[in-house]
Coordinates of C-alpha atoms and ligand atoms in Angstrom, one line a residue:
M1 CA -106.0 -42.7 -15.0
P2 CA -102.3 -42.1 -15.1
T3 CA -101.0 -40.5 -18.3
E4 CA -99.0 -42.8 -20.6
S5 CA -96.2 -41.9 -22.9
K6 CA -93.4 -43.4 -24.9
V7 CA -89.7 -42.5 -25.0
D8 CA -86.6 -44.0 -26.6
V9 CA -84.4 -43.6 -23.5
L10 CA -85.5 -42.8 -20.0
V11 CA -82.6 -41.7 -17.7
L12 CA -83.4 -42.1 -14.0
G13 CA -81.2 -39.7 -12.0
A14 CA -79.6 -36.4 -12.9
G15 CA -76.2 -36.5 -11.3
P16 CA -73.0 -36.5 -13.3
A17 CA -73.7 -39.9 -14.9
G18 CA -77.3 -39.2 -15.8
L19 CA -76.6 -35.7 -17.1
M20 CA -73.7 -36.8 -19.3
C21 CA -76.0 -39.5 -20.7
A22 CA -78.9 -37.2 -21.4
Q23 CA -76.9 -34.4 -23.0
G24 CA -75.0 -36.8 -25.2
L25 CA -78.1 -38.6 -26.4
K26 CA -80.0 -35.4 -27.0
R27 CA -77.0 -34.0 -29.0
A28 CA -77.1 -37.2 -31.1
G29 CA -80.8 -36.5 -31.8
V30 CA -82.2 -39.3 -29.6
N31 CA -85.6 -39.0 -28.0
V32 CA -84.5 -38.9 -24.3
R33 CA -86.1 -38.0 -21.0
I34 CA -84.4 -37.5 -17.7
I35 CA -85.9 -37.4 -14.3
D36 CA -84.7 -36.8 -10.7
K37 CA -86.1 -37.0 -7.3
R38 CA -84.6 -33.8 -6.1
P39 CA -86.6 -30.6 -6.5
K40 CA -83.5 -28.7 -7.4
K41 CA -80.0 -29.6 -8.6
V42 CA -77.1 -30.0 -6.1
A43 CA -76.2 -26.5 -4.7
A44 CA -72.7 -27.2 -3.2
G45 CA -70.3 -29.8 -2.1
Q46 CA -70.2 -33.5 -3.1
A47 CA -67.6 -34.5 -5.7
D48 CA -65.3 -31.8 -7.0
G49 CA -62.3 -33.3 -8.9
V50 CA -62.3 -33.5 -12.7
Q51 CA -59.5 -35.5 -14.1
P52 CA -57.5 -34.8 -17.3
R53 CA -59.3 -37.5 -19.3
T54 CA -62.7 -36.2 -18.3
I55 CA -61.7 -32.7 -19.3
E56 CA -60.8 -34.1 -22.8
V57 CA -64.2 -35.9 -22.9
L58 CA -66.0 -32.8 -21.9
Q59 CA -64.1 -30.9 -24.6
S60 CA -65.2 -33.5 -27.1
Y61 CA -68.8 -32.3 -26.4
G62 CA -67.8 -28.6 -26.4
L63 CA -68.2 -28.4 -22.6
A64 CA -64.7 -27.9 -21.3
E65 CA -64.3 -24.2 -21.8
R66 CA -66.6 -23.2 -19.1
L67 CA -65.2 -25.8 -16.7
L68 CA -61.7 -24.4 -17.3
R69 CA -63.0 -20.9 -16.7
E70 CA -64.9 -21.5 -13.5
G71 CA -62.7 -24.2 -11.9
N72 CA -59.5 -24.2 -10.0
Q73 CA -56.5 -26.0 -11.6
M74 CA -54.2 -28.3 -9.5
H75 CA -50.8 -28.5 -11.1
M76 CA -48.6 -29.5 -8.2
V77 CA -48.7 -31.9 -5.2
R78 CA -46.8 -30.8 -2.1
T79 CA -45.1 -34.1 -1.5
G80 CA -41.8 -33.7 -3.4
R81 CA -43.2 -30.7 -5.3
T82 CA -44.2 -33.1 -8.1
A83 CA -46.7 -32.6 -10.9
D84 CA -50.2 -33.4 -9.8
I85 CA -50.6 -35.4 -13.0
T86 CA -48.1 -38.2 -13.9
A87 CA -49.4 -38.9 -17.4
P88 CA -47.2 -36.9 -19.7
S89 CA -49.6 -37.3 -22.7
A90 CA -52.4 -35.6 -20.9
R91 CA -53.7 -32.7 -23.0
Y92 CA -54.7 -30.9 -19.8
P93 CA -51.9 -31.7 -17.4
F94 CA -53.8 -30.8 -14.3
E95 CA -57.0 -31.6 -12.4
V96 CA -59.8 -29.1 -12.2
T97 CA -61.7 -28.7 -9.0
L98 CA -65.1 -27.3 -9.0
H99 CA -68.2 -28.3 -6.9
Q100 CA -70.6 -30.8 -8.3
G101 CA -73.4 -28.3 -8.5
A102 CA -71.4 -26.1 -10.9
I103 CA -70.4 -29.1 -13.0
E104 CA -74.0 -30.2 -13.2
A105 CA -74.9 -26.6 -14.2
I106 CA -72.6 -26.9 -17.3
F107 CA -74.6 -29.9 -18.4
L108 CA -78.0 -28.4 -17.5
D109 CA -77.3 -25.2 -19.5
S110 CA -76.1 -27.1 -22.5
M111 CA -79.1 -29.4 -22.4
R112 CA -81.4 -26.4 -22.1
E113 CA -79.9 -25.0 -25.3
L114 CA -80.7 -28.4 -27.0
G115 CA -84.3 -28.2 -25.6
L116 CA -84.0 -30.7 -22.8
E117 CA -84.8 -30.1 -19.1
V118 CA -84.7 -32.4 -16.1
D119 CA -88.2 -33.4 -15.0
R120 CA -88.3 -33.1 -11.2
P121 CA -89.1 -34.0 -8.4
I122 CA -90.1 -37.5 -9.7
I123 CA -89.3 -41.0 -8.6
P124 CA -89.8 -44.3 -10.2
T125 CA -92.1 -46.7 -8.2
A126 CA -92.2 -49.7 -10.5
L127 CA -90.1 -51.1 -13.4
E128 CA -91.2 -54.0 -15.5
L129 CA -89.1 -55.6 -18.3
S130 CA -90.8 -57.7 -20.9
H131 CA -89.8 -61.4 -21.0
D132 CA -90.7 -61.7 -24.7
E133 CA -87.5 -62.6 -26.5
N134 CA -88.6 -61.0 -29.8
E135 CA -89.4 -57.8 -28.1
L136 CA -86.1 -57.7 -26.3
R137 CA -84.2 -58.3 -29.5
D138 CA -86.0 -55.6 -31.4
P139 CA -84.4 -52.3 -30.7
Q140 CA -87.5 -50.4 -31.8
S141 CA -89.8 -52.1 -29.3
Y142 CA -90.7 -50.6 -25.9
P143 CA -90.0 -53.5 -23.5
V144 CA -89.5 -51.4 -20.4
K145 CA -92.6 -50.1 -18.4
V146 CA -91.7 -47.6 -15.7
T147 CA -94.2 -46.1 -13.3
L148 CA -93.3 -42.7 -12.2
K149 CA -94.6 -40.6 -9.2
H150 CA -94.6 -36.9 -9.3
L151 CA -93.6 -35.7 -5.8
D152 CA -94.9 -32.2 -6.2
F153 CA -98.4 -33.1 -7.3
G154 CA -100.2 -32.1 -4.1
S155 CA -103.7 -30.9 -5.1
E156 CA -106.7 -33.1 -4.6
G157 CA -107.8 -35.2 -7.6
Q158 CA -104.5 -34.7 -9.3
D159 CA -103.1 -38.0 -10.4
D160 CA -99.5 -38.1 -9.4
T161 CA -98.6 -41.3 -11.3
E162 CA -97.5 -41.7 -14.9
I163 CA -96.5 -44.6 -17.0
V164 CA -93.6 -44.4 -19.4
Y165 CA -92.8 -47.1 -22.0
A166 CA -89.2 -46.9 -22.9
K167 CA -86.9 -48.7 -25.4
F168 CA -84.0 -48.4 -23.0
V169 CA -83.7 -47.2 -19.4
V170 CA -80.5 -45.9 -17.7
G171 CA -80.4 -46.1 -13.9
A172 CA -78.0 -43.3 -12.9
D173 CA -79.5 -42.9 -9.5
G174 CA -76.5 -43.0 -7.3
A175 CA -74.9 -45.3 -4.7
H176 CA -78.2 -46.4 -3.2
S177 CA -79.7 -47.0 -6.7
W178 CA -83.4 -47.9 -6.7
V179 CA -82.9 -49.3 -10.2
R180 CA -80.1 -51.6 -9.1
K181 CA -82.1 -52.9 -6.2
T182 CA -85.3 -53.3 -8.2
L183 CA -83.4 -55.4 -10.8
G184 CA -81.9 -57.4 -8.0
I185 CA -78.3 -56.7 -9.1
I186 CA -75.8 -57.5 -6.3
M187 CA -72.8 -55.4 -5.4
D188 CA -69.6 -57.3 -4.9
G189 CA -67.2 -55.9 -2.3
E190 CA -67.5 -54.5 1.1
Q191 CA -68.0 -51.5 3.3
T192 CA -64.6 -50.4 4.5
D193 CA -63.7 -49.1 7.9
Y194 CA -62.7 -45.8 6.4
I195 CA -64.8 -42.9 7.5
W196 CA -64.2 -39.5 6.1
G197 CA -65.4 -36.0 7.1
V198 CA -65.4 -33.4 4.3
V199 CA -65.4 -29.6 4.9
D200 CA -65.5 -26.9 2.2
L201 CA -64.3 -23.6 3.6
I202 CA -62.3 -20.4 2.9
P203 CA -59.4 -20.9 5.2
S204 CA -57.3 -18.5 7.2
T205 CA -54.0 -20.3 7.6
N206 CA -50.2 -20.0 7.7
F207 CA -49.8 -23.4 6.0
P208 CA -47.7 -22.5 2.9
D209 CA -49.0 -25.3 0.7
I210 CA -52.7 -24.6 1.1
R211 CA -53.1 -24.0 -2.7
N212 CA -51.6 -27.4 -3.7
R213 CA -53.0 -30.9 -3.3
C214 CA -51.4 -32.2 -0.1
A215 CA -51.7 -35.2 2.1
I216 CA -50.9 -34.4 5.7
H217 CA -49.9 -37.7 7.1
S218 CA -49.4 -37.2 10.8
S219 CA -49.6 -39.3 13.9
N220 CA -52.6 -37.1 14.8
G221 CA -54.4 -38.5 11.7
S222 CA -54.5 -38.0 8.0
C223 CA -55.9 -35.0 6.2
M224 CA -56.0 -34.2 2.5
I225 CA -56.2 -30.7 1.2
I226 CA -57.8 -29.9 -2.2
P227 CA -57.6 -26.3 -3.4
R228 CA -60.9 -25.3 -4.9
E229 CA -62.5 -22.5 -7.1
G230 CA -62.0 -19.0 -5.8
D231 CA -60.3 -19.0 -2.3
K232 CA -62.1 -22.2 -1.2
V233 CA -60.3 -25.3 0.0
R234 CA -61.7 -28.7 0.7
L235 CA -60.4 -30.7 3.7
Y236 CA -60.8 -34.5 3.7
I237 CA -60.4 -35.6 7.4
Q238 CA -60.0 -39.1 8.5
L239 CA -62.3 -40.1 11.4
S240 CA -62.4 -43.1 13.6
D241 CA -65.5 -45.3 14.3
K242 CA -65.5 -43.9 17.8
D243 CA -66.5 -40.5 16.3
V244 CA -69.4 -41.7 14.2
V245 CA -72.6 -43.7 14.6
V246 CA -73.4 -45.9 11.6
D247 CA -76.9 -47.0 10.9
K248 CA -76.5 -50.7 10.4
A249 CA -79.6 -51.1 8.3
T250 CA -78.6 -48.6 5.6
G251 CA -74.8 -48.6 6.1
R252 CA -74.9 -44.8 6.1
V253 CA -73.7 -42.4 8.8
D254 CA -76.5 -41.7 11.2
K255 CA -76.3 -37.9 11.2
E256 CA -78.8 -37.5 14.1
K257 CA -76.8 -39.6 16.5
T258 CA -73.4 -38.6 15.3
K259 CA -72.1 -35.8 17.4
V260 CA -69.5 -34.7 14.9
G261 CA -70.3 -31.6 13.0
P262 CA -68.2 -29.2 10.9
E263 CA -66.6 -27.5 13.9
E264 CA -65.5 -30.9 15.3
L265 CA -64.1 -31.8 11.8
L266 CA -62.1 -28.6 11.8
E267 CA -60.8 -29.4 15.2
V268 CA -59.5 -32.7 14.0
A269 CA -57.9 -31.0 11.0
R270 CA -56.2 -28.5 13.3
K271 CA -54.4 -31.4 15.0
S272 CA -53.1 -32.7 11.7
F273 CA -52.0 -29.2 10.6
S274 CA -50.1 -28.5 13.9
P275 CA -47.7 -26.7 14.2
F276 CA -49.4 -24.7 11.4
T277 CA -52.8 -23.2 12.1
I278 CA -56.0 -23.3 10.2
E279 CA -59.3 -21.3 10.9
K280 CA -62.3 -20.6 8.8
A281 CA -62.6 -17.1 7.3
G282 CA -66.4 -16.9 7.2
E283 CA -69.0 -19.6 7.0
I284 CA -68.4 -23.3 6.2
D285 CA -69.7 -23.8 2.6
W286 CA -70.6 -27.5 2.8
W287 CA -69.7 -30.5 4.9
T288 CA -70.5 -34.2 5.2
I289 CA -69.4 -37.4 6.8
Y290 CA -69.4 -40.6 4.9
L291 CA -68.3 -44.2 4.9
I292 CA -66.5 -45.7 2.0
G293 CA -67.7 -48.8 0.3
Q294 CA -65.5 -50.4 -2.3
R295 CA -68.0 -52.3 -4.5
V296 CA -68.8 -53.2 -8.1
A297 CA -72.1 -54.4 -9.4
Q298 CA -72.2 -58.0 -10.7
K299 CA -74.0 -56.8 -13.8
F300 CA -74.3 -53.4 -15.5
S301 CA -77.4 -54.2 -17.4
V302 CA -80.3 -56.6 -17.7
H303 CA -80.9 -57.8 -21.3
E304 CA -79.1 -54.7 -22.5
R305 CA -82.4 -52.8 -22.1
V306 CA -82.0 -51.5 -18.5
F307 CA -78.5 -50.3 -17.6
I308 CA -76.9 -48.9 -14.5
A309 CA -74.2 -46.3 -14.6
G310 CA -72.0 -44.3 -12.2
D311 CA -72.2 -44.8 -8.4
A312 CA -75.2 -47.1 -9.1
C313 CA -72.7 -49.7 -10.2
H314 CA -69.4 -48.8 -8.4
T315 CA -68.5 -47.0 -5.3
H316 CA -65.0 -46.2 -3.9
S317 CA -63.2 -43.6 -1.7
P318 CA -63.2 -40.0 -2.7
K319 CA -59.4 -39.4 -2.2
A320 CA -58.2 -40.1 -5.7
G321 CA -61.1 -38.0 -7.1
Q322 CA -62.7 -40.7 -9.2
G323 CA -66.4 -40.9 -8.4
M324 CA -67.7 -38.3 -10.7
N325 CA -65.2 -39.0 -13.4
A326 CA -65.9 -42.7 -13.5
S327 CA -69.6 -41.9 -13.6
M328 CA -69.4 -39.5 -16.5
N329 CA -67.2 -41.8 -18.4
D330 CA -69.6 -44.7 -18.0
T331 CA -72.3 -43.0 -19.9
H332 CA -69.9 -41.4 -22.3
N333 CA -69.1 -45.1 -23.3
L334 CA -72.8 -45.9 -23.6
I335 CA -74.1 -42.8 -25.5
W336 CA -72.8 -43.7 -29.0
K337 CA -73.5 -47.4 -28.7
M338 CA -77.1 -46.7 -27.7
T339 CA -77.4 -44.1 -30.5
Y340 CA -76.2 -46.6 -33.1
V341 CA -78.6 -49.3 -32.0
L342 CA -81.5 -46.9 -31.9
R343 CA -80.7 -45.5 -35.3
G344 CA -80.7 -49.1 -36.6
W345 CA -77.0 -48.7 -37.6
A346 CA -75.6 -51.3 -35.2
D347 CA -76.7 -54.7 -33.9
I348 CA -78.1 -54.6 -30.4
S349 CA -75.3 -56.9 -29.3
L350 CA -72.9 -53.9 -29.5
L351 CA -74.5 -52.8 -26.1
R352 CA -72.9 -55.8 -24.4
T353 CA -69.6 -54.1 -24.8
Y354 CA -70.7 -51.4 -22.2
E355 CA -70.6 -53.8 -19.3
F356 CA -67.5 -55.6 -20.7
E357 CA -65.5 -52.4 -20.9
R358 CA -66.8 -50.4 -17.9
R359 CA -67.1 -53.2 -15.4
K360 CA -63.4 -54.2 -16.0
Y361 CA -62.5 -50.5 -15.5
A362 CA -64.5 -50.3 -12.3
Q363 CA -62.8 -53.5 -11.0
D364 CA -59.4 -52.0 -11.7
L365 CA -60.5 -48.8 -10.0
I366 CA -61.5 -50.6 -6.8
A367 CA -58.1 -52.5 -6.8
F368 CA -56.4 -49.1 -7.2
D369 CA -58.6 -47.5 -4.5
K370 CA -57.8 -50.4 -2.0
K371 CA -54.1 -49.9 -2.3
F372 CA -54.3 -46.1 -2.2
S373 CA -56.8 -46.0 0.8
A374 CA -54.7 -48.4 2.8
L375 CA -51.6 -46.3 2.3
F376 CA -53.5 -43.1 3.0
S377 CA -55.2 -44.4 6.1
G378 CA -52.2 -46.3 7.5
K379 CA -50.0 -44.9 10.3
P380 CA -47.1 -42.8 9.1
R381 CA -43.6 -44.3 9.5
T382 CA -41.9 -42.8 12.6
E383 CA -39.0 -43.9 14.9
E384 CA -41.5 -45.7 17.0
C385 CA -43.6 -47.1 14.2
Q386 CA -41.2 -48.7 11.7
D387 CA -44.1 -50.6 10.0
G388 CA -45.8 -47.4 9.1
V389 CA -46.2 -45.9 5.6
S390 CA -43.2 -43.7 4.5
H391 CA -43.7 -40.6 2.4
E392 CA -41.5 -42.2 -0.2
A393 CA -43.9 -45.2 -0.4
F394 CA -46.9 -42.9 -0.7
L395 CA -45.2 -40.8 -3.5
E396 CA -44.2 -43.9 -5.4
A397 CA -47.7 -45.3 -5.3
F398 CA -49.1 -41.9 -6.4
Q399 CA -46.8 -41.9 -9.4
T400 CA -47.3 -45.6 -10.3
F401 CA -51.1 -45.2 -10.4
G402 CA -50.9 -41.7 -11.9
A403 CA -51.9 -42.5 -15.5
F404 CA -54.7 -44.7 -14.3
S405 CA -56.1 -42.3 -11.8
C406 CA -56.2 -39.4 -14.2
G407 CA -58.1 -41.4 -16.7
I408 CA -55.5 -41.2 -19.4
G409 CA -54.6 -44.9 -18.7
I410 CA -58.0 -46.3 -19.4
H411 CA -57.5 -49.2 -21.7
Y412 CA -60.3 -51.2 -23.3
S413 CA -59.3 -54.8 -24.0
P414 CA -60.3 -57.1 -26.9
S415 CA -63.0 -59.7 -26.1
S416 CA -63.4 -63.2 -27.3
I417 CA -67.0 -63.6 -26.0
P418 CA -68.9 -65.1 -28.9
S419 CA -72.2 -63.2 -28.3
M420 CA -70.5 -59.8 -28.2
P421 CA -68.7 -58.0 -31.1
N422 CA -65.0 -57.4 -30.6
I423 CA -64.6 -53.7 -31.0
T424 CA -60.9 -53.7 -29.9
E425 CA -58.9 -55.4 -32.7
L426 CA -55.1 -55.6 -32.2
K427 CA -54.0 -57.4 -35.4
H428 CA -51.9 -54.5 -36.7
Q429 CA -50.9 -52.8 -33.4
S430 CA -47.3 -52.7 -34.4
L431 CA -48.0 -50.1 -37.0
T432 CA -48.6 -47.4 -34.3
S433 CA -46.0 -48.3 -31.7
H434 CA -46.9 -45.4 -29.4
Q435 CA -50.7 -45.3 -29.9
T436 CA -52.1 -48.2 -28.1
V437 CA -55.3 -49.7 -29.5
G438 CA -58.0 -49.6 -26.8
M439 CA -56.7 -46.3 -25.4
R440 CA -57.9 -42.8 -26.2
I441 CA -56.4 -41.1 -29.3
L442 CA -53.3 -39.2 -28.2
P443 CA -53.5 -35.4 -28.4
H444 CA -51.2 -33.6 -30.8
V445 CA -51.0 -30.4 -32.9
F446 CA -51.0 -30.7 -36.7
V447 CA -51.1 -28.0 -39.3
R448 CA -53.9 -27.8 -41.8
A449 CA -52.6 -28.3 -45.4
A450 CA -54.9 -25.7 -47.0
D451 CA -54.1 -22.7 -44.8
A452 CA -51.3 -23.7 -42.3
R453 CA -53.6 -23.2 -39.3
P454 CA -52.5 -25.4 -36.4
F455 CA -55.2 -27.7 -34.8
E456 CA -55.2 -30.0 -31.8
I457 CA -56.3 -33.3 -33.4
Q458 CA -58.7 -34.2 -30.6
D459 CA -60.7 -31.1 -31.5
L460 CA -61.1 -32.5 -35.0
L461 CA -62.5 -35.8 -33.6
P462 CA -65.4 -34.6 -31.5
A463 CA -68.0 -36.8 -29.8
N464 CA -70.4 -36.4 -32.8
T465 CA -71.3 -40.1 -33.0
K466 CA -69.1 -40.6 -36.1
W467 CA -66.2 -43.1 -36.5
K468 CA -63.1 -41.4 -37.6
L469 CA -60.7 -42.9 -40.1
V470 CA -57.4 -41.0 -39.3
V471 CA -55.3 -41.9 -42.4
F472 CA -51.6 -41.4 -41.9
V473 CA -50.7 -41.5 -45.6
G474 CA -47.0 -41.1 -44.9
D475 CA -44.7 -38.8 -47.0
I476 CA -46.2 -38.2 -50.3
G477 CA -44.0 -35.3 -51.3
P478 CA -42.3 -34.9 -54.7
G479 CA -40.4 -38.0 -55.8
K480 CA -42.2 -40.4 -53.3
I481 CA -43.7 -42.3 -56.1
K482 CA -44.2 -45.6 -54.3
Q483 CA -46.0 -44.0 -51.4
I484 CA -48.2 -41.9 -53.8
E485 CA -49.1 -45.1 -55.6
R486 CA -50.1 -46.8 -52.3
V487 CA -52.3 -43.9 -51.4
A488 CA -53.9 -43.9 -54.8
K489 CA -54.7 -47.6 -54.3
L490 CA -56.1 -47.0 -50.8
A491 CA -58.4 -44.3 -52.3
D492 CA -59.6 -46.8 -54.9
D493 CA -60.3 -49.4 -52.2
L494 CA -62.2 -46.9 -50.1
G495 CA -64.1 -45.5 -53.0
K496 CA -65.5 -48.9 -54.3
S497 CA -69.2 -48.8 -54.9
T498 CA -69.7 -51.7 -52.4
G499 CA -66.7 -50.7 -50.3
L500 CA -66.3 -49.6 -46.7
L501 CA -67.7 -46.1 -47.1
K502 CA -70.8 -47.2 -49.0
R503 CA -71.8 -50.4 -47.2
Y504 CA -73.3 -48.8 -44.0
E505 CA -75.6 -45.9 -43.3
D506 CA -74.5 -42.5 -44.6
G507 CA -72.8 -40.6 -41.8
V508 CA -71.0 -43.4 -40.0
F509 CA -67.5 -42.3 -41.1
E510 CA -65.4 -39.1 -41.2
I511 CA -62.0 -39.1 -42.8
L512 CA -59.0 -37.1 -41.6
T513 CA -55.8 -37.4 -43.6
I514 CA -52.4 -36.7 -42.1
C515 CA -49.4 -36.3 -44.4
A516 CA -45.8 -36.6 -43.3
T517 CA -44.9 -33.9 -45.8
V518 CA -44.0 -30.2 -45.1
K519 CA -46.2 -27.4 -46.3
E520 CA -43.8 -26.2 -49.0
C521 CA -44.1 -29.6 -50.8
L522 CA -47.9 -30.3 -50.7
N523 CA -51.2 -28.9 -51.8
Y524 CA -54.3 -30.4 -50.2
T525 CA -55.6 -31.0 -53.7
D526 CA -52.7 -33.5 -54.3
L527 CA -54.7 -36.0 -52.3
P528 CA -57.2 -38.3 -54.0
E529 CA -60.8 -36.9 -53.5
V530 CA -61.9 -39.6 -51.1
L531 CA -59.2 -38.6 -48.7
R532 CA -60.1 -34.9 -48.8
P533 CA -63.9 -34.9 -48.4
H534 CA -63.6 -31.2 -47.5
W535 CA -60.6 -28.9 -47.8
S536 CA -60.2 -28.7 -44.0
R537 CA -59.7 -32.5 -43.6
V538 CA -56.1 -32.7 -44.7
L539 CA -53.4 -32.1 -42.1
L540 CA -49.6 -31.9 -42.3
D541 CA -47.1 -33.2 -39.7
D542 CA -45.4 -29.9 -39.7
V543 CA -44.8 -26.9 -37.5
D544 CA -46.9 -23.7 -37.7
M545 CA -45.6 -20.6 -39.5
F546 CA -43.4 -19.5 -36.5
G547 CA -42.3 -23.0 -35.5
R548 CA -44.0 -22.7 -32.2
T549 CA -46.2 -25.7 -32.3
G550 CA -46.8 -28.9 -34.3
G551 CA -44.3 -31.3 -35.9
K552 CA -43.1 -34.8 -34.9
G553 CA -46.6 -36.2 -35.0
Y554 CA -45.6 -39.4 -36.7
D555 CA -43.1 -40.0 -33.9
I556 CA -45.8 -39.3 -31.2
Y557 CA -48.1 -42.0 -32.7
G558 CA -45.1 -44.3 -33.6
V559 CA -46.1 -44.4 -37.3
D560 CA -43.4 -44.9 -39.9
P561 CA -43.7 -42.2 -42.6
S562 CA -42.5 -44.6 -45.3
Q563 CA -45.4 -47.0 -44.3
G564 CA -48.3 -45.0 -42.9
A565 CA -51.3 -46.5 -41.1
I566 CA -55.0 -46.0 -40.6
I567 CA -56.0 -45.3 -37.0
V568 CA -59.7 -46.0 -36.4
V569 CA -61.1 -43.8 -33.7
R570 CA -64.4 -44.7 -32.0
P571 CA -67.1 -42.1 -31.5
D572 CA -66.0 -41.8 -27.8
G573 CA -62.4 -41.0 -28.8
Y574 CA -60.8 -44.5 -28.1
V575 CA -58.9 -46.3 -30.8
G576 CA -60.8 -49.3 -32.0
T577 CA -58.2 -50.7 -34.4
V578 CA -55.3 -49.9 -36.7
T579 CA -54.6 -51.2 -40.2
P580 CA -52.0 -50.7 -42.9
L581 CA -53.0 -48.6 -46.0
E582 CA -53.7 -51.9 -47.7
G583 CA -56.1 -52.9 -44.9
V584 CA -59.5 -51.9 -46.2
K585 CA -60.6 -55.5 -46.2
D586 CA -59.6 -55.8 -42.5
L587 CA -61.7 -52.7 -41.8
E588 CA -64.7 -54.2 -43.5
T589 CA -64.3 -57.3 -41.5
Y590 CA -64.0 -55.3 -38.3
F591 CA -67.1 -53.1 -38.9
D592 CA -69.2 -56.0 -40.3
T593 CA -69.1 -57.5 -36.8
F594 CA -71.3 -54.8 -35.3
L595 CA -72.5 -52.4 -38.0
I596 CA -75.6 -53.3 -40.0
R597 CA -74.9 -53.4 -43.7
T598 CA -77.1 -51.5 -46.1
L599 CA -75.6 -53.1 -49.2
Ligands
LIG1 C1 -73.3 -36.8 0.4 C2 -72.3 -37.1 -0.7 C3 -71.0 -36.7 -0.5 C4 -70.1 -37.0 -1.5 N1 -68.8 -36.4 -1.3 C5 -67.9 -36.7 -2.2 C6 -66.6 -36.1 -2.1 O1 -66.4 -35.4 -1.2 N2 -65.7 -36.4 -3.1 C7 -66.0 -37.2 -4.2 O2 -65.2 -37.4 -5.1 N3 -67.2 -37.8 -4.3 C8 -68.2 -37.5 -3.3 N4 -69.4 -38.1 -3.5 C9 -69.6 -39.0 -4.6 C10 -69.9 -38.3 -5.9 O3 -70.8 -37.3 -5.6 C11 -70.4 -39.4 -6.8 O4 -69.3 -40.3 -7.1 C12 -70.8 -38.9 -8.2 O5 -71.7 -37.8 -8.0 C13 -71.5 -40.0 -8.9 O6 -72.3 -39.5 -9.9 P1 -73.7 -40.3 -10.2 O7 -74.4 -39.5 -11.3 O8 -73.4 -41.7 -10.5 O9 -74.5 -40.3 -8.9 P2 -75.1 -39.1 -8.0 O10 -74.3 -37.9 -8.1 O11 -75.3 -39.6 -6.6 O12 -76.5 -38.8 -8.7 C14 -77.6 -39.6 -8.6 C15 -78.8 -38.7 -8.9 O13 -79.9 -39.6 -8.9 C16 -81.0 -39.0 -8.1 N5 -81.7 -40.1 -7.6 C17 -81.4 -41.0 -6.6 N6 -82.3 -41.9 -6.4 C18 -83.4 -41.5 -7.2 C19 -84.6 -42.0 -7.4 N7 -85.1 -43.1 -6.7 N8 -85.4 -41.5 -8.3 C20 -85.0 -40.4 -9.0 N9 -83.8 -39.8 -8.8 C21 -83.0 -40.4 -7.9 C22 -80.3 -38.2 -7.1 O14 -81.1 -37.1 -6.6 C23 -79.1 -37.7 -7.9 O15 -79.3 -36.4 -8.5 C24 -70.4 -37.8 -2.6 C25 -71.7 -38.3 -2.7 C26 -72.6 -37.9 -1.8 C27 -74.1 -38.5 -2.0

C-alpha cells in the first residue's frame, strides 16, 4: 500500500521558481513540501544573471548578502561604455552573475536552517483535482491528489509510490513542465529559429573588454560575453540550423546527432572575436546548445488550486538574462497571497491576481524578447548590408528596454474583473508623483528619529508577509499646528476600536512613519502612539550626522511635505495604493475587497 500524507502546499520542481516558493512559504510558517526529479541540485551552468530587482527581492528575504559576496558584478556594457543598468532608481545598479547551482545553494541552505529539504529524486505520476465546488472554494480542504514515485527505491518489495493530498500545488517543473501538460494548459507562441550555444570557461584572450557585458555583432556571427564569478566568462554563440539537429517530436536539440560540441562552439566564437583571439585556459566548465521558444501559457492556474510558475509558464531567449529572474519573481508574487489564504486572512479570490499580474508581465517579456532577439540575431549594418542593424539601434533598444529588463520597471495594473479583487488602486496616485502605484517601493535612505541611524527603507519593509503602511506625515516641526492636527486626526481614525488596524487578523499591518522634519526639531515621542508602535518605527527625511546620506526623500517619492500621504506597500514590496492622511475610509474599502474581517 502506498503511504498517504497531507500537506498544505506541494511544490513540484526545485529550480529557482520552486526554491523561491518553498523558502518563502516555509519562512511564513506554511506547511510546505518540495520535490525534484534530480538526485542532486544543478552543479554548474544554466541561468546565471540576477537582475537588480531580483537582488532587491532576495534582500527582502535576507538572501542577497551571499549572492553579492559570491557573484560577479556587471556595471558596464562595452557598447558606448554605458552603464549595464539603465534604471537610475535601482538600489543595486548592476547585474550579478553567478551560476544557477550557486544560486540554488543559497536557497537550499536557507531552507535547511528553517528545517526544509528538497525530497529527491521523486516525480509525480498522477494529479487529480476535485470537481466539488464546495471543496474547491474551501481553502482548508485538500482537493488535489498527487501520486509520487520515488526514483531511488530500488530494493524488492519496497513500494516506490506515495499519495499526497494537498491544499495547493505549485508546478515549478521547468520548460517541459509535466504539471502543465497534465493540466492540458496550452502554450501560446512559437519556437524561434534562434539556436544558441553556451560555453562557460576561463579564457585566455587579448580582448580588452572581456570583463564587461559585450555583444560582438560581426558578419561572422553574433556572440555575447557575460563576465562571471572568479575569472570565468560565459559566451553565448549564435548557431545556424545547419549546425544543429533538432528532434522534431520534442523540439529540443538532439545532442546525439548534433556534431557541435564545446570545441566547435569556441571555434565559432573565435571567428566573431577576430582580429582578437580567445582560447580556453583549462577545462570548459559547462556548455549547452538550445533552441529558443517564445511562449506564454494560456493559464497560470486551474481553479486557483494548481499553479504553474517559472519556465513552466513562459520561455524566452537567454540574452537579456530574464529566465531565472522571471521565475523567482513569479513565486515571490504567489507566496504572500497563498499564505494569506491558508491562514484564513484573505478570500481565496486573491489568488486570481497571480495569473492576472504575472501573465501580463510574461507577455510583455516575450514582446521585449522578440524585439531584442531580432536585433541581436540580425545581420550587422555594413557598407554592403545597409538594411542591417546598426550599433546605435542596438544601443537605443538596450536603453529603451533597460528599466523593464532589469525588473525595476515591473508594473502591476489595476483590474476590473468582477470575480477578482483589485489590489492596485490608483484613486490618489497624484499624492506621490514619483512613486507609481503598482511598482515596487523606491529605495531611499532615511534617518531614524530616535538615534539618527540611517536606514535603507527597503530593509525596513522585508518580505515578512505583512502589509506596510508607510505614513508620510509631512512636516510636524514646531509651529506646524495644522499638520500636527491632521496627524492627530489620522491617529484617531487608525486607532478606532472597529477601525482599520482592528478589523482584520492581528499581524496584517506594520506602520512606518516618515516625518519631513529635521532631527533637531523632533523627538520620536512627539508622534501619536499608533504611529510609533515601536521606537524604531519613526524616520526622518534628513541627512545622517555627517551629511553623507539621506535627505530629499519627500522629493524622491513626490510627496508634498505640507500634505503628506500614506503609501501602502504589499508584502512583496509593490505599492498597492496611496491615500491622503484623511484616507482611512479609503483604506478600509481597499482592504475589505480581499481581507477577511474579524469584526
Ligand atoms: C539546459 C539548460 C540551459 C539553460 N541555459 C540558460 C542560459 O544559458 N541562460 C539563461 O538565462 N537561462 C538558461 N536556461 C533557463 C533557466 O535555467 C531557466 O529560465 C530557469 O532556471 C527557470 O527556473 P525554473 O525554476 O522555472 O525552472 P528550472 O530551472 O528548469 O527548474 C525546474 C526543476 O524542476 C525539476 N523537474 C522537472 N520536471 C520534473 C518532474 N516531472 N518531476 C519533478 N521535478 C521535475 C527539474 O529537475 C528542475 O530542478 C537554461 C535551462 C536549461 C534547462
